[in-house]
Tab-separated table of C-alpha atoms in Angstrom:
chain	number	residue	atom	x	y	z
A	208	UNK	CA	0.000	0.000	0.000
A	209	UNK	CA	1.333	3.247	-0.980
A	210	UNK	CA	1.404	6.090	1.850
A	211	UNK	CA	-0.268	8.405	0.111
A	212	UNK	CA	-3.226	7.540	-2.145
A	213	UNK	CA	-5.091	10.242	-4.520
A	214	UNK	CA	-7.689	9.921	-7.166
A	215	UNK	CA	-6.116	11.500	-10.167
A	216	UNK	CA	-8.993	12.138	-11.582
A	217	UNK	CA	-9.650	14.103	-14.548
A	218	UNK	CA	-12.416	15.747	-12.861
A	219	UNK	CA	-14.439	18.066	-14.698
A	220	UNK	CA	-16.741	20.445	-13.465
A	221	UNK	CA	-18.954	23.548	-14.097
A	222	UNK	CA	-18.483	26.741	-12.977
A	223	UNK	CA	-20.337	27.226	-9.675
A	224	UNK	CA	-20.283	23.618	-8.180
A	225	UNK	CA	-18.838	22.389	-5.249
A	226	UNK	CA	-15.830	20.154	-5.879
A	227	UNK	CA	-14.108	17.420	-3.398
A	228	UNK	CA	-10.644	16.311	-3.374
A	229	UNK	CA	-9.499	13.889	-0.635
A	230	UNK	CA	-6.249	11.512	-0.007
A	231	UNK	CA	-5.630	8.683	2.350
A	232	UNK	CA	-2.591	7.907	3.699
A	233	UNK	CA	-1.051	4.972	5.596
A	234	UNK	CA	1.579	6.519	8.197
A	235	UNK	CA	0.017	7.455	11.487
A	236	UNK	CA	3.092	9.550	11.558
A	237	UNK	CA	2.114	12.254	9.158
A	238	UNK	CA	0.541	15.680	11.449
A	239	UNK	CA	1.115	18.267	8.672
A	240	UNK	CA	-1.248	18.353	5.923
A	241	UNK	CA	-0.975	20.259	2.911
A	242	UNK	CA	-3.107	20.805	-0.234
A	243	UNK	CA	-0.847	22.153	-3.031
A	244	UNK	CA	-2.345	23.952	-6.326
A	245	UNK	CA	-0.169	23.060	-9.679
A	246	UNK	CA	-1.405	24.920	-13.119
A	247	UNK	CA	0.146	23.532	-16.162
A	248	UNK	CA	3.264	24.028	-16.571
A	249	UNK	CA	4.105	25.847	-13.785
A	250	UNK	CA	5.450	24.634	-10.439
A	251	UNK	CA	3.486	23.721	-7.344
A	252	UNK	CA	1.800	26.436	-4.924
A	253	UNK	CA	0.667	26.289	-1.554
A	254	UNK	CA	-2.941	26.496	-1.023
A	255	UNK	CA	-3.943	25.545	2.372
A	256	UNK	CA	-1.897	24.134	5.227
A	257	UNK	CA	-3.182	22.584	8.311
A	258	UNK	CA	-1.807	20.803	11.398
A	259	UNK	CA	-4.820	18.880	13.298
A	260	UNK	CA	-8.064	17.187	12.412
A	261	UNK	CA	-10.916	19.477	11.836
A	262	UNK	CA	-11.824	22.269	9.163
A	263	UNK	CA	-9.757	24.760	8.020
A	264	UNK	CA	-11.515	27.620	5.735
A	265	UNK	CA	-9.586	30.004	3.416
A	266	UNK	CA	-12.055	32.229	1.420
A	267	UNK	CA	-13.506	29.381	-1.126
A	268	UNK	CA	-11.379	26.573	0.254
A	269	UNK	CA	-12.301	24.758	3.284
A	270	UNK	CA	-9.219	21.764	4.188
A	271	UNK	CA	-9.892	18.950	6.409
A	272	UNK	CA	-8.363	16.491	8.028
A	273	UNK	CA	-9.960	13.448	9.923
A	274	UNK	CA	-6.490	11.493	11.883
A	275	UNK	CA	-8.858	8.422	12.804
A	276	UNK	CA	-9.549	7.547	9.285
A	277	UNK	CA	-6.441	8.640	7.501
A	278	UNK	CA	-8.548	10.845	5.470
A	279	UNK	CA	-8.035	14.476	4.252
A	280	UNK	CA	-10.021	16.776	1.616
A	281	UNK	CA	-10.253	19.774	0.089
A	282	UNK	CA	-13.668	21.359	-0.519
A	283	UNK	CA	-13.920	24.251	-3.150
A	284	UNK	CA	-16.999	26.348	-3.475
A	285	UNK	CA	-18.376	28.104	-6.408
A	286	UNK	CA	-15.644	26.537	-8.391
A	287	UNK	CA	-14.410	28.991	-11.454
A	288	UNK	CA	-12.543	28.213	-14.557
A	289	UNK	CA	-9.339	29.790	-12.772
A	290	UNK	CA	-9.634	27.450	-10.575
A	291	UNK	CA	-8.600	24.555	-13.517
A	292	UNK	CA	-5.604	23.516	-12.161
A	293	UNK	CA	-3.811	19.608	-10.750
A	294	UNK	CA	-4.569	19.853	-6.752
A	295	UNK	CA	-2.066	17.815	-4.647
A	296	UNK	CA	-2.054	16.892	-1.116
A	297	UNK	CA	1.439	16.766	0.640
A	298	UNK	CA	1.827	15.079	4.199
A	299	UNK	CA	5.354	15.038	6.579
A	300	UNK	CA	5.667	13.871	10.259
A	301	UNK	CA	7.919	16.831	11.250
A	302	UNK	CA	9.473	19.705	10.994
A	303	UNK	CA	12.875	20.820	11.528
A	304	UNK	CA	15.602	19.919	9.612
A	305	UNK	CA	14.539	16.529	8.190
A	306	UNK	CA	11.380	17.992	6.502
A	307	UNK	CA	10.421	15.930	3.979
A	308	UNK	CA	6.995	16.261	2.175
A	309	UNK	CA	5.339	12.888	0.943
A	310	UNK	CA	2.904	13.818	-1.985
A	311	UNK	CA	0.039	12.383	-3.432
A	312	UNK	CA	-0.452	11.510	-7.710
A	313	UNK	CA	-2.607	14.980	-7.488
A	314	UNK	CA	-5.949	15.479	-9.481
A	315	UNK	CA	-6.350	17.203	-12.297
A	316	UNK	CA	-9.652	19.637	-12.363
A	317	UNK	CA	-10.852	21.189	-14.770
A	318	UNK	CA	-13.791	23.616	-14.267
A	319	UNK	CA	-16.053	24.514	-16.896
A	320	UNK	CA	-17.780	28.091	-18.106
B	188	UNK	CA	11.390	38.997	-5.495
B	189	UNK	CA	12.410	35.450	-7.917
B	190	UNK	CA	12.094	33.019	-5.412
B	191	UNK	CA	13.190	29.425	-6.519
B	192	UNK	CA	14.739	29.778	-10.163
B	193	UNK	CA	15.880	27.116	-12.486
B	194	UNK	CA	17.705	26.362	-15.114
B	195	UNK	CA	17.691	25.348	-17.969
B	196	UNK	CA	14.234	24.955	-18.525
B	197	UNK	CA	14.407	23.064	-21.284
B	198	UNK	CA	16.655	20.479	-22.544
B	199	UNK	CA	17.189	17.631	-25.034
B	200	UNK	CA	20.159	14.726	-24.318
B	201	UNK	CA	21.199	11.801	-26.041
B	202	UNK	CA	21.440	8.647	-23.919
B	203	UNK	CA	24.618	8.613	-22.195
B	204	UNK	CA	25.291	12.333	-22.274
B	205	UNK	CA	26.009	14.382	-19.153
B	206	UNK	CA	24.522	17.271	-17.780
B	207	UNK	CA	23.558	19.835	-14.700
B	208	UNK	CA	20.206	21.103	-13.527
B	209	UNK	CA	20.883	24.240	-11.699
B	210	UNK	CA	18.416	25.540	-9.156
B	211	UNK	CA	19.395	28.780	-7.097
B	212	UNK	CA	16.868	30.278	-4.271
B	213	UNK	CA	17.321	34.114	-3.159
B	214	UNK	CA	14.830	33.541	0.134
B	215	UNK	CA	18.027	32.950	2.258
B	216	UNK	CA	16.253	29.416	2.958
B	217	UNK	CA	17.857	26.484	4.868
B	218	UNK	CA	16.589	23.457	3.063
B	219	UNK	CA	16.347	22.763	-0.896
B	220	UNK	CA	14.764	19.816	-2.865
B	221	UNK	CA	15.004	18.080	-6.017
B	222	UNK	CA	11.672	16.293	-7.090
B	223	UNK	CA	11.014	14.582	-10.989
B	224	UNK	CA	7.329	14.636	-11.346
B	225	UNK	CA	6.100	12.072	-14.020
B	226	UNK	CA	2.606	11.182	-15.630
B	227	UNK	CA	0.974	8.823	-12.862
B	228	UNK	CA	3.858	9.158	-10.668
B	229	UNK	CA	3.340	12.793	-9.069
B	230	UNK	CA	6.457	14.250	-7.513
B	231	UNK	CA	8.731	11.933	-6.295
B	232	UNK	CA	12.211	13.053	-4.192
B	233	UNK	CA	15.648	12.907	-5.600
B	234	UNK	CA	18.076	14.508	-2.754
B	235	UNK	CA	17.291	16.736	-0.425
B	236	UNK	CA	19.892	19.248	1.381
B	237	UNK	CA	18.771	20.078	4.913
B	238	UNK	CA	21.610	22.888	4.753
B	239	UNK	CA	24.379	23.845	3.869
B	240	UNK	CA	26.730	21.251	3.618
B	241	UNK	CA	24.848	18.237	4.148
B	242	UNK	CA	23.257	16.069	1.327
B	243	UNK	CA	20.549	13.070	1.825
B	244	UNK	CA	18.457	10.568	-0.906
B	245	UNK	CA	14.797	10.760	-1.172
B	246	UNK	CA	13.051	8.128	-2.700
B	247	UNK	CA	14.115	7.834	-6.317
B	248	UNK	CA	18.098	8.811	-5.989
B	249	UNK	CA	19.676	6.071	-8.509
B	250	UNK	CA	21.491	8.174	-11.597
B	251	UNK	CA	21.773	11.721	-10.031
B	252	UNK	CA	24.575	13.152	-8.027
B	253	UNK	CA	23.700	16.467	-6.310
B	254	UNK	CA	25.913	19.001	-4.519
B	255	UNK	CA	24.602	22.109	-2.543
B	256	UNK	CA	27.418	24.617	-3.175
B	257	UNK	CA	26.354	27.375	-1.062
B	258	UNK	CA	23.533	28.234	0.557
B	259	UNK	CA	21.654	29.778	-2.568
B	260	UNK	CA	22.420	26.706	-4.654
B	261	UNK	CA	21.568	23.136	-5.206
B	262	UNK	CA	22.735	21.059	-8.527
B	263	UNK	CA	21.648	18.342	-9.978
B	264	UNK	CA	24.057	16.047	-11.814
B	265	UNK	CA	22.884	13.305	-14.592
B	266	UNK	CA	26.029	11.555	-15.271
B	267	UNK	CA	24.783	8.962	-18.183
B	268	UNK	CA	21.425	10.010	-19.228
B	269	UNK	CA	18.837	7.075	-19.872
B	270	UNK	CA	15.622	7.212	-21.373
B	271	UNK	CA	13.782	6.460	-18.164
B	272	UNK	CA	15.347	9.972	-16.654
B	273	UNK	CA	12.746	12.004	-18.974
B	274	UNK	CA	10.316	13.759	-16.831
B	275	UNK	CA	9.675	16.844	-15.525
B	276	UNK	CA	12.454	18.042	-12.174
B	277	UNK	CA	11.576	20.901	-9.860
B	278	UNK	CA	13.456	22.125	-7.220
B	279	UNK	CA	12.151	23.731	-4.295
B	280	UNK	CA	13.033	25.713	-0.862
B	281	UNK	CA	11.791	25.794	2.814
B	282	UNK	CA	13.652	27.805	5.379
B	283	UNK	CA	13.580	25.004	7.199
B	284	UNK	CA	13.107	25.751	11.002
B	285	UNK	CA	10.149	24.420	11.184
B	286	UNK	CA	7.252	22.886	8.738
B	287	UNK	CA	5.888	25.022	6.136
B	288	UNK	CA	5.122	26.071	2.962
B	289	UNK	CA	7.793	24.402	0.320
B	290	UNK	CA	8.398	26.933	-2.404
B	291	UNK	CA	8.816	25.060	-6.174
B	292	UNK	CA	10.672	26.814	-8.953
B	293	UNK	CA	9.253	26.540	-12.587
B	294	UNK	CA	10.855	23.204	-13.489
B	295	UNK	CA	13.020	22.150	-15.975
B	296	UNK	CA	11.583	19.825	-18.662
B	297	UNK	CA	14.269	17.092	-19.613
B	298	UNK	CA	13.816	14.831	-22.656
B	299	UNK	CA	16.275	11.881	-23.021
B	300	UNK	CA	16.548	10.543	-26.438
């Protein structure tokens, strides 16, 4: 089983709907979550960061992270066509100097006028 | 403000041929990262440098050489390019105190004929 696990999609949506984007992972280790916004050919961006379970909201994006079930998503509301973009969630266990960042396949969205 | 730049963004080798992916960071950040990010894959670690100084492997190390050469930069060597090297490599930076946001460069698209 891989540590990270993400539905790469293509997802394709239209403009204005709610969209859903979730990972498991394996390692009970992982306590930083990350959901990282790539547009084509471009390099990754951080969207939202989180540390515990729960919701995290950011304007449009809400994060969350459930530790029991080794389950995290990103919700996205009134989805536009800027919003088109591969979404990747990124997981580490610490901080410090051994930060490493585990990611997941990402999924590719693509939202419609 | 450039961030994480790379270069060159673009190249073309024959199998066997040599060559250096240079990434240089101006955000005074401890850490820097080499990841190849391939179709189905997503981004997978090369070497890491938690400073200055200090080198590790990530996941997919086999065929690269790095060296961090100051704090600004981080190489990446290909000694005997192979077909299977072909993807997609981004570096990226994290001051690296604590966890946080990794910052990518543009990547450098490598094709090995």
């Amino acid at each position: 089983q891989k540590e990270v696990e993400q539905d790469p999609g293509p997802l394709s949506v239209p403009e204005g709907a709610i969209v859903s984007l979730n990972c498991t992972y394996s390692n009970s280790a992982f306590q930083y979550f990350m959901w990282y916004r790539q547009y084509s050919r471009k390099g990754p961006e951080l969207l939202m960061y989180t540390y515990s379970s729960g919701n995290k909201e950011d304007g449009r994006f809400t994060a969350q992270v459930d530790k029991s079930s080794k389950y995290i998503s990103l919700f996205i509301r009134d989805s536009q066509p800027s919003d088109s973009a591969t979404y990747l969630c990124a997981l580490t266990g610490s901080g410090g100097s051994n930060y490493k960042l585990t990611f997941g396949k990402g999924t590719l969205l693509t939202v419609n006028p | 403000n450039a961030g994480v730049t790379q270069t060159p963004k673009f190249q073309v080798l024959k199998t066997g041929q040599s060559m250096t992916l240079q990434c240089a960071q101006d955000m005074n950040h401890n850490s820097m990262y080499w990841y190849r990010q391939d179709p189905g894959m997503g981004l997978r670690l090369i070497y890491y440098s938690a400073s200055e100084g200090t080198t590790d492997k990530g996941e997919v190390p086999n065929g690269y050489n790095v060296s961090r050469l100051n704090k600004r930069e981080f190489s990446l060597r290909l000694e005997s390019a192979a077909p299977s090297q072909t993807s997609v490599y981004f570096c990226a930076s994290i001051e690296g105190i604590s966890a946080g946001e990794l910052f990518f460069g543009e990547g450098s698209r490598l094709t090995v004929l």
